[in-house]
XYZ file of C-alpha atoms in Angstrom:
224
model
C 125.345 -69.659 39.976
C 125.658 -66.612 42.289
C 123.317 -66.528 45.287
C 120.812 -63.688 45.612
C 122.843 -61.453 47.932
C 126.066 -62.018 46.045
C 124.317 -61.402 42.721
C 123.203 -58.000 44.019
C 126.820 -57.220 44.907
C 127.982 -58.418 41.509
C 125.595 -56.046 39.741
C 126.917 -53.089 41.755
C 130.663 -53.736 41.651
C 131.002 -55.252 38.187
C 129.683 -51.942 36.830
C 131.879 -49.754 39.057
C 135.279 -51.547 39.287
C 137.936 -48.823 38.666
C 135.567 -45.975 39.589
C 135.067 -47.636 42.967
C 138.807 -48.170 43.403
C 139.578 -44.530 42.608
C 137.027 -43.336 45.150
C 138.002 -45.673 47.997
C 141.663 -46.668 47.510
C 143.175 -43.854 49.572
C 141.226 -44.601 52.742
C 143.617 -43.821 55.578
C 141.259 -45.346 58.161
C 141.210 -48.658 56.288
C 144.963 -48.491 55.687
C 145.645 -47.926 59.393
C 143.679 -51.106 60.157
C 145.522 -53.174 57.555
C 148.897 -51.782 58.675
C 148.178 -52.762 62.280
C 147.002 -56.227 61.261
C 150.201 -56.727 59.248
C 152.238 -55.841 62.342
C 150.569 -58.748 64.153
C 151.300 -61.318 61.421
C 154.494 -63.209 60.695
C 156.129 -62.656 57.276
C 155.204 -65.292 54.671
C 151.958 -66.117 56.489
C 149.022 -67.122 54.294
C 146.093 -64.698 54.394
C 142.683 -64.603 52.735
C 141.151 -61.444 51.259
C 137.386 -61.991 51.086
C 135.806 -59.831 48.392
C 139.234 -58.702 47.211
C 137.876 -56.431 44.474
C 140.624 -54.940 42.315
C 143.229 -55.834 44.952
C 143.743 -52.182 45.871
C 144.517 -51.377 48.612
C 144.063 -54.451 50.858
C 145.612 -57.318 48.858
C 148.340 -55.013 47.577
C 149.333 -53.949 51.098
C 149.344 -57.558 52.288
C 151.423 -58.757 49.342
C 153.960 -55.948 49.727
C 154.341 -56.988 53.370
C 155.601 -60.404 52.172
C 152.401 -62.233 53.039
C 151.051 -64.973 50.774
C 147.708 -63.622 49.552
C 144.720 -65.705 48.492
C 141.814 -63.571 47.320
C 138.430 -64.012 45.732
C 135.583 -61.829 44.525
C 132.222 -62.286 42.796
C 133.205 -59.802 40.051
C 135.272 -61.266 37.177
C 136.356 -57.774 36.078
C 137.697 -56.941 39.515
C 139.488 -60.269 39.844
C 141.128 -59.721 36.450
C 142.432 -56.364 37.678
C 143.709 -57.893 40.917
C 145.541 -60.640 39.008
C 147.204 -58.114 36.720
C 148.557 -55.884 39.490
C 148.975 -57.809 42.740
C 151.095 -60.847 43.549
C 148.733 -63.507 44.836
C 146.278 -66.279 44.027
C 142.995 -64.654 42.916
C 139.806 -66.353 41.758
C 136.116 -65.712 41.085
C 133.820 -67.109 43.782
C 130.595 -66.368 45.628
C 131.212 -65.548 49.305
C 128.134 -67.576 50.280
C 129.368 -70.810 48.717
C 133.159 -70.344 48.850
C 134.941 -73.147 50.713
C 138.462 -72.173 51.826
C 141.311 -74.615 51.256
C 143.735 -75.022 54.136
C 144.155 -72.627 57.044
C 145.055 -68.955 57.275
C 146.915 -66.679 59.656
C 144.515 -63.879 58.752
C 141.160 -63.434 57.051
C 140.308 -59.939 55.799
C 136.608 -59.230 55.263
C 136.531 -55.523 54.457
C 133.086 -54.340 53.327
C 132.637 -57.649 51.495
C 129.312 -58.585 53.048
C 127.128 -55.485 52.678
C 124.668 -57.072 50.235
C 124.297 -60.335 52.149
C 121.499 -61.326 54.483
C 122.423 -61.570 58.159
C 122.103 -65.343 57.953
C 124.536 -65.577 55.040
C 126.935 -63.179 56.783
C 126.812 -65.238 59.986
C 127.440 -68.471 58.082
C 130.342 -66.941 56.144
C 132.084 -65.587 59.240
C 131.596 -68.909 61.037
C 133.194 -70.672 58.050
C 136.146 -68.266 57.926
C 136.759 -68.401 61.677
C 136.882 -72.177 61.275
C 139.897 -71.939 58.937
C 141.800 -69.441 61.068
C 144.939 -70.863 62.603
C 145.237 -70.665 66.418
C 146.089 -67.046 67.175
C 144.908 -66.037 63.689
C 143.215 -62.724 62.938
C 139.815 -61.866 61.513
C 139.824 -58.300 60.173
C 136.406 -56.836 59.443
C 135.199 -53.489 58.098
C 131.616 -52.233 57.937
C 129.365 -49.186 58.132
C 127.921 -49.288 61.683
C 124.157 -48.884 61.634
C 124.200 -46.456 64.590
C 125.173 -43.625 62.249
C 122.475 -44.339 59.651
C 119.386 -45.904 61.223
C 116.979 -43.572 63.001
C 113.927 -45.838 63.233
C 114.734 -48.592 65.743
C 111.743 -50.620 64.586
C 113.707 -51.746 61.511
C 116.241 -53.607 63.665
C 116.057 -57.297 64.459
C 114.657 -58.269 67.842
C 118.105 -58.053 69.481
C 118.691 -54.544 68.066
C 121.948 -55.795 66.567
C 121.468 -55.474 62.796
C 119.312 -54.237 59.924
C 118.871 -55.865 56.539
C 118.102 -54.215 53.206
C 118.506 -50.726 54.659
C 119.089 -47.995 52.050
C 122.297 -45.993 52.422
C 124.012 -43.627 49.942
C 126.783 -45.323 47.940
C 128.497 -43.955 44.824
C 125.604 -41.590 44.124
C 122.804 -44.125 44.559
C 120.765 -45.505 47.435
C 121.814 -49.122 47.976
C 120.122 -51.580 50.371
C 122.685 -53.235 52.665
C 123.046 -55.249 55.854
C 124.621 -53.374 58.757
C 125.309 -54.214 62.368
C 125.420 -51.699 65.181
C 128.929 -51.021 66.467
C 128.194 -52.897 69.680
C 126.336 -55.612 67.791
C 129.433 -56.199 65.667
C 131.621 -56.469 68.758
C 129.240 -58.914 70.424
C 128.922 -60.927 67.208
C 132.688 -61.484 67.012
C 132.990 -62.193 70.725
C 130.282 -64.848 70.468
C 132.310 -66.408 67.655
C 134.994 -66.994 70.287
C 137.264 -64.162 69.142
C 139.075 -61.522 71.195
C 138.918 -57.966 69.885
C 142.451 -56.552 69.881
C 142.002 -53.351 67.863
C 139.110 -51.139 66.760
C 138.588 -47.799 65.072
C 135.423 -45.919 64.128
C 135.910 -42.829 61.996
C 134.508 -40.851 59.071
C 135.832 -41.300 55.543
C 135.123 -39.079 52.537
C 135.492 -41.020 49.265
C 137.230 -39.184 46.423
C 134.162 -38.837 44.236
C 131.783 -35.892 44.090
C 128.833 -38.301 44.082
C 129.831 -39.746 47.459
C 128.809 -38.563 50.891
C 130.996 -38.994 53.997
C 130.757 -42.492 55.476
C 131.014 -43.637 59.073
C 133.170 -46.772 59.104
C 134.085 -49.351 61.737
C 137.174 -51.552 61.549
C 137.885 -54.384 63.976
C 140.765 -56.830 64.352
C 139.814 -59.916 66.358
C 142.069 -62.830 67.347
C 141.246 -66.523 67.562
C 142.514 -68.088 70.810
C 145.877 -69.884 70.556
């Protein structure tokens, strides 16, 4: 049974699937992050794509780089698409309850956690960092709250994150969890990771319903 936050994500993405892919697949900011992460990984390494969606572009890029891809998503429709087009091991799971098997050279968590609570996000990242191999990479993408939140009273007491904050997404207002750019950096550092690459930039999805989005991508390394 999907948990509350994951169920909210399921309702959004199960309905969108290919429409979402068409709007977001050609994201050069995201692709630059994945390309750099690939350059830091050894060929044939095992990597995990959290919230893999249709497999485009993240899992596809990883697979084409001769990495062994394990991916999961809450949406059965998206997983079916990923299985049909990308070489890898894809399954349907809830991010909140998913228990990884084995260890990974890289874990990619690209906009997979937007509908989660902060607590569930924290627990998930802690779990995924735990299965990173020494020197392994955590790659994370989000919409930094700095560009969206004007009323500071909606932040948590540390001013690091907001929960259930409405932002425009595919023509609708969708409540999501966001961290500030600095809050995200501090969060990963406190997890014992070293930030080795970061980019914050604006992306315009290819859909007339979509507004430009400020996006933050970080690659962080677990100590060897």
